[in-house]
Tab-separated table of C-alpha atoms in Angstrom:
chain	number	residue	atom	x	y	z
A	1	MET	CA	185.933	31.069	99.330
A	2	SER	CA	187.916	30.352	102.492
A	3	ARG	CA	186.519	31.667	105.773
A	4	SER	CA	188.413	33.298	108.623
A	5	SER	CA	188.597	31.613	112.005
A	6	PRO	CA	185.867	32.457	114.541
A	7	GLY	CA	188.452	34.056	116.824
A	8	VAL	CA	189.658	36.440	114.131
A	9	ALA	CA	186.065	37.314	113.216
A	10	ARG	CA	185.264	38.142	116.864
A	11	VAL	CA	188.341	40.344	117.254
A	12	ALA	CA	187.439	42.160	114.042
A	13	ALA	CA	183.845	42.579	115.227
A	14	ILE	CA	184.982	44.267	118.448
A	15	LEU	CA	187.413	46.616	116.699
A	16	ASN	CA	184.957	47.466	113.928
A	17	PHE	CA	182.155	48.146	116.394
A	18	ILE	CA	184.244	50.556	118.467
A	19	ALA	CA	185.668	52.206	115.335
A	20	ASP	CA	182.140	52.711	114.001
A	21	HIS	CA	181.264	54.763	117.106
A	22	PRO	CA	184.035	57.366	117.384
A	23	GLY	CA	183.996	59.442	120.546
A	24	GLN	CA	182.194	56.750	122.544
A	25	ALA	CA	183.509	54.273	125.111
A	26	PHE	CA	181.937	50.878	125.729
A	27	ALA	CA	181.792	48.651	128.785
A	28	LEU	CA	182.098	44.884	128.657
A	29	THR	CA	178.325	44.558	129.057
A	30	ASP	CA	177.715	46.875	126.093
A	31	LEU	CA	179.907	44.807	123.790
A	32	VAL	CA	178.490	41.481	124.954
A	33	ARG	CA	174.979	42.694	124.211
A	34	ALA	CA	175.767	44.394	120.890
A	35	LEU	CA	177.959	41.651	119.430
A	36	LYS	CA	176.135	38.615	120.871
A	37	LEU	CA	179.317	37.240	122.465
A	38	SER	CA	179.576	35.282	125.666
A	39	ARG	CA	180.820	37.341	128.602
A	40	ALA	CA	183.873	35.138	129.126
A	41	THR	CA	184.887	35.198	125.445
A	42	CYS	CA	184.413	38.936	125.144
A	43	HIS	CA	186.384	39.621	128.321
A	44	ALA	CA	189.287	37.459	127.138
A	45	LEU	CA	189.400	39.181	123.765
A	46	LEU	CA	189.247	42.653	125.319
A	47	THR	CA	192.063	41.805	127.710
A	48	GLY	CA	194.243	40.614	124.839
A	49	LEU	CA	193.518	43.692	122.740
A	50	VAL	CA	194.391	45.950	125.662
A	51	ASP	CA	197.650	44.053	126.231
A	52	VAL	CA	198.829	44.726	122.662
A	53	GLY	CA	197.657	48.342	122.642
A	54	TYR	CA	194.824	47.952	120.139
A	55	LEU	CA	192.327	48.984	122.825
A	56	TYR	CA	192.663	51.145	125.910
A	57	ARG	CA	190.804	50.428	129.166
A	58	THR	CA	189.753	53.628	130.892
A	59	THR	CA	189.490	54.183	134.631
A	60	ASP	CA	185.724	53.636	134.508
A	61	LYS	CA	186.285	50.182	132.943
A	62	THR	CA	185.174	51.110	129.448
A	63	TYR	CA	187.116	50.544	126.235
A	64	VAL	CA	188.253	52.837	123.412
A	65	LEU	CA	190.629	52.396	120.487
A	66	GLY	CA	194.235	52.192	121.649
A	67	PRO	CA	197.439	53.932	120.574
A	68	ALA	CA	198.915	50.965	118.690
A	69	LEU	CA	195.841	50.686	116.470
A	70	ALA	CA	195.854	54.433	115.878
A	71	ALA	CA	199.490	54.237	114.751
A	72	ILE	CA	198.652	51.407	112.331
A	73	GLY	CA	195.786	53.483	110.944
A	74	ARG	CA	198.035	56.487	110.353
A	75	THR	CA	200.608	54.332	108.572
A	76	ALA	CA	197.961	52.709	106.389
A	77	ALA	CA	196.438	56.067	105.482
A	78	ALA	CA	199.830	57.488	104.564
A	79	HIS	CA	201.132	54.583	102.497
A	80	PHE	CA	198.213	52.473	101.275
A	81	SER	CA	197.371	52.469	97.575
A	82	PRO	CA	194.509	50.524	95.984
A	83	LEU	CA	197.022	49.422	93.381
A	84	GLN	CA	198.717	47.288	96.041
A	85	VAL	CA	195.523	45.258	96.239
A	86	ALA	CA	194.933	45.219	92.484
A	87	GLN	CA	198.437	44.211	91.365
A	88	PRO	CA	198.258	40.488	92.279
A	89	GLU	CA	194.885	40.174	90.543
A	90	MET	CA	196.224	41.997	87.489
A	91	ARG	CA	199.246	39.725	87.327
A	92	SER	CA	197.073	36.611	87.530
A	93	LEU	CA	194.731	37.814	84.768
A	94	ALA	CA	197.616	38.816	82.501
A	95	ASP	CA	199.351	35.457	82.842
A	96	ASP	CA	196.242	33.271	82.697
A	97	PHE	CA	194.873	34.905	79.530
A	98	ASP	CA	198.194	35.953	77.942
A	99	VAL	CA	197.178	39.613	77.820
A	100	VAL	CA	198.006	43.017	79.246
A	101	CYS	CA	195.976	44.105	82.270
A	102	GLY	CA	195.993	47.846	82.930
A	103	ALA	CA	194.583	49.949	85.789
A	104	TYR	CA	192.966	53.183	84.624
A	105	PHE	CA	191.960	56.085	86.857
A	106	LEU	CA	189.495	58.791	85.869
A	107	GLU	CA	190.839	62.315	86.407
A	108	GLY	CA	188.217	64.823	85.325
A	109	ASP	CA	187.392	63.746	81.781
A	110	VAL	CA	190.763	62.088	81.206
A	111	ILE	CA	191.701	58.473	81.891
A	112	HIS	CA	195.195	57.766	83.195
A	113	LEU	CA	197.001	54.420	82.898
A	114	ARG	CA	198.763	54.172	86.263
A	115	GLU	CA	199.675	50.482	86.523
A	116	ARG	CA	200.029	47.490	84.249
A	117	ALA	CA	200.815	43.787	84.261
A	118	ALA	CA	201.874	42.204	80.982
A	119	SER	CA	202.310	38.576	80.021
A	120	LEU	CA	205.644	37.568	78.511
A	121	SER	CA	204.350	37.851	74.936
A	122	HIS	CA	203.269	41.456	75.551
A	123	ILE	CA	206.468	42.938	76.923
A	124	GLY	CA	206.850	46.265	75.140
A	125	TYR	CA	203.119	46.752	74.539
A	126	PRO	CA	202.661	49.985	72.529
A	127	VAL	CA	200.546	51.975	75.031
A	128	PRO	CA	203.107	53.181	77.625
A	129	LEU	CA	202.538	53.358	81.346
A	130	GLY	CA	201.412	56.844	82.308
A	131	THR	CA	199.415	57.387	79.116
A	132	ARG	CA	196.562	59.866	79.452
A	133	MET	CA	193.720	60.054	76.964
A	134	PRO	CA	190.343	61.777	76.746
A	135	LEU	CA	187.451	59.785	78.167
A	136	ARG	CA	185.275	58.458	75.331
A	137	TRP	CA	181.862	56.915	75.639
A	138	ILE	CA	183.252	53.414	75.250
A	139	GLN	CA	185.109	53.757	78.598
A	140	ALA	CA	182.519	56.014	80.227
A	141	MET	CA	180.146	53.028	80.281
A	142	THR	CA	182.365	51.447	82.922
A	143	PHE	CA	183.062	54.538	84.996
A	144	PHE	CA	179.416	55.673	85.190
A	145	ALA	CA	177.507	52.371	85.188
A	146	ARG	CA	176.048	52.785	88.676
A	147	SER	CA	175.297	56.498	88.459
A	148	THR	CA	172.636	57.567	85.977
A	149	ARG	CA	173.147	61.174	87.021
A	150	ASP	CA	176.898	61.106	86.323
A	151	ALA	CA	176.323	59.276	83.035
A	152	ASP	CA	173.783	61.864	81.880
A	153	ALA	CA	176.033	64.727	82.973
A	154	TRP	CA	178.938	63.300	80.999
A	155	VAL	CA	176.794	62.790	77.889
A	156	SER	CA	175.708	66.440	78.065
A	157	ARG	CA	179.340	67.628	77.920
A	158	ALA	CA	180.829	64.915	75.681
A	159	ASP	CA	183.137	66.319	73.006
A	160	PRO	CA	182.445	65.373	70.284
A	161	PRO	CA	178.742	64.867	71.107
A	162	LEU	CA	177.362	61.350	70.894
A	163	GLY	CA	175.283	60.501	67.863
A	164	GLU	CA	171.998	58.625	68.112
A	165	GLU	CA	173.617	55.245	67.429
A	166	GLN	CA	176.422	55.879	69.903
A	167	LEU	CA	173.976	57.003	72.580
A	168	GLY	CA	171.957	53.807	72.139
A	169	GLN	CA	175.097	51.683	72.459
A	170	PHE	CA	176.206	53.733	75.463
A	171	ARG	CA	172.898	53.141	77.290
A	172	ALA	CA	172.976	49.429	76.484
A	173	GLY	CA	176.577	49.225	77.676
A	174	LEU	CA	175.752	50.920	80.978
A	175	GLU	CA	173.033	48.362	81.635
A	176	PHE	CA	175.351	45.483	80.725
A	177	VAL	CA	178.066	46.673	83.127
A	178	ARG	CA	175.485	47.072	85.900
A	179	SER	CA	174.264	43.525	85.269
A	180	LYS	CA	177.476	41.621	84.479
A	181	GLY	CA	180.206	43.724	86.086
A	182	TYR	CA	182.231	44.120	82.875
A	183	VAL	CA	181.906	45.060	79.228
A	184	ALA	CA	183.504	43.451	76.171
A	185	LEU	CA	184.773	45.738	73.413
A	186	LEU	CA	184.810	44.478	69.817
A	187	ARG	CA	186.790	45.809	66.884
A	188	ARG	CA	184.876	47.653	64.192
A	189	PRO	CA	185.541	46.192	60.715
A	190	GLY	CA	188.636	47.748	59.167
A	191	SER	CA	189.742	49.557	62.332
A	192	GLU	CA	192.788	49.351	64.557
A	193	GLU	CA	192.906	49.922	68.289
A	194	GLY	CA	195.111	50.464	71.285
A	195	GLU	CA	194.668	49.408	74.879
A	196	ALA	CA	191.202	50.233	76.232
A	197	GLY	CA	189.942	50.473	72.651
A	198	VAL	CA	191.200	54.003	71.983
A	199	ARG	CA	194.202	55.386	70.181
A	200	VAL	CA	195.532	58.660	71.469
A	201	GLY	CA	194.242	61.492	69.296
A	202	THR	CA	191.287	59.663	67.758
A	203	GLU	CA	187.882	61.336	67.883
A	204	ASP	CA	185.906	58.143	68.399
A	205	PRO	CA	186.896	54.647	69.531
A	206	PRO	CA	187.219	52.040	66.778
A	207	VAL	CA	185.312	49.553	68.939
A	208	VAL	CA	181.745	48.753	69.937
A	209	PRO	CA	180.379	47.084	73.090
A	210	LEU	CA	179.162	43.496	72.995
A	211	VAL	CA	175.900	43.335	74.952
A	212	ASP	CA	174.215	40.245	73.489
A	213	ALA	CA	176.766	37.509	72.862
A	214	ASP	CA	175.970	34.336	70.930
A	215	PRO	CA	177.898	31.559	72.727
A	216	GLN	CA	178.943	29.902	69.453
A	217	ARG	CA	179.704	32.980	67.391
A	218	VAL	CA	183.296	34.169	66.998
A	219	TYR	CA	184.016	37.795	67.925
A	220	PRO	CA	187.004	40.112	67.234
A	221	LEU	CA	187.612	40.896	70.900
A	222	VAL	CA	189.746	43.972	71.582
A	223	ALA	CA	189.433	44.407	75.329
A	224	LEU	CA	187.463	43.676	78.481
A	225	MET	CA	186.856	46.449	80.986
A	226	ALA	CA	185.448	46.330	84.528
A	227	PRO	CA	184.999	48.827	87.379
A	228	ILE	CA	186.380	48.710	90.920
A	229	TYR	CA	184.278	50.492	93.558
A	230	ASP	CA	185.211	52.168	96.815
A	231	SER	CA	183.285	52.196	100.107
A	232	ARG	CA	180.996	54.935	98.749
A	233	ASN	CA	180.016	52.818	95.739
A	234	ARG	CA	181.962	55.092	93.388
A	235	VAL	CA	184.351	53.825	90.730
A	236	MET	CA	187.889	54.153	92.066
A	237	MET	CA	189.540	52.694	88.967
A	238	ALA	CA	188.875	50.305	86.113
A	239	LEU	CA	190.832	47.255	84.973
A	240	VAL	CA	191.268	46.636	81.262
A	241	MET	CA	192.395	43.359	79.719
A	242	ALA	CA	193.758	43.922	76.203
A	243	GLY	CA	195.981	42.212	73.633
A	244	PHE	CA	193.940	39.063	73.093
A	245	HIS	CA	195.364	36.770	70.417
A	246	GLY	CA	192.781	36.274	67.687
A	247	ALA	CA	189.013	36.093	67.801
A	248	MET	CA	187.096	34.355	70.592
A	249	THR	CA	183.747	32.616	70.866
A	250	GLY	CA	180.951	34.206	72.850
A	251	THR	CA	181.444	31.548	75.506
A	252	SER	CA	185.143	32.360	75.844
A	253	VAL	CA	184.446	36.086	75.973
A	254	SER	CA	181.908	35.556	78.761
A	255	GLU	CA	184.303	33.343	80.720
A	256	ALA	CA	187.133	35.878	80.494
A	257	GLY	CA	184.782	38.742	81.335
A	258	GLY	CA	183.454	36.819	84.298
A	259	ARG	CA	186.974	36.265	85.612
A	260	LEU	CA	187.719	39.968	85.310
A	261	ALA	CA	184.462	40.927	87.033
A	262	GLU	CA	185.153	38.485	89.882
A	263	ALA	CA	188.640	39.949	90.392
A	264	CYS	CA	187.244	43.483	90.466
A	265	GLU	CA	184.545	42.432	92.926
A	266	ARG	CA	187.176	40.983	95.267
A	267	ILE	CA	189.197	44.189	95.089
A	268	SER	CA	186.059	46.289	95.601
A	269	GLY	CA	185.105	44.203	98.615
A	270	PHE	CA	188.487	44.736	100.218
A	271	LEU	CA	188.483	48.475	99.549
A	272	ALA	CA	184.968	48.758	100.955
A	273	GLY	CA	185.963	46.818	104.058
A	274	ARG	CA	183.874	43.742	103.281
A	275	GLY	CA	186.762	41.307	102.981
A	276	GLU	CA	186.235	38.115	100.994
A	277	SER	CA	182.765	37.185	99.921
A	278	ASP	CA	181.343	33.804	100.864
């Protein structure tokens, strides 16, 4: 991955440090010591940030966040949507794999399709934007992968209740998502499916998770699903790639799943304030 310039990284370090200590003011010496910057470099950066209003220099020669930065923060809070970050990744996945890539949000025990990118061959895909459907165990694997407590709580209230076979697949799927960052959903023999492996009104998804792929075997892939996390390590939304043309080998499934997981990790990193990974 590309790396930011040292100057940008130092500016970000100063702003992040002051933002992480609300209600406090810091002198030049404090910032030099905390951020391991040279005195001359730190002074020059502080002067520039004060000039543009991102910092304010108090009468006792300490620094706090400035009015221009506060205004930017208010604008971002009022207008930012995680979908703005996800849309370019969704478009790239849809075009590269000739599929539909949808963004699903969990609202109670209902999943809501709030955004979608479709390749040219999938214009008019049958699951419309805005579709809401009950959360089934096949999607719950993605939404609860990192929280055993939430997964157990959902199982206890699942309607209809999970059978022994379903519960085993659910547990295996949770572990796979934790390990790989995505899950592949395969069509059950003789079944039909919609996006995310569920048709509206069905009691149980006509798909099963793939948790032990043979690289050479061919699989009836229905969809790939991966979580996006916020700064609190909670799933903010999940991306689903659906509409694959024909069966795929285990190797191809893993490659596509890996691409989806990487995209979701980039989005998660941005939303958590980590930026690009190395």
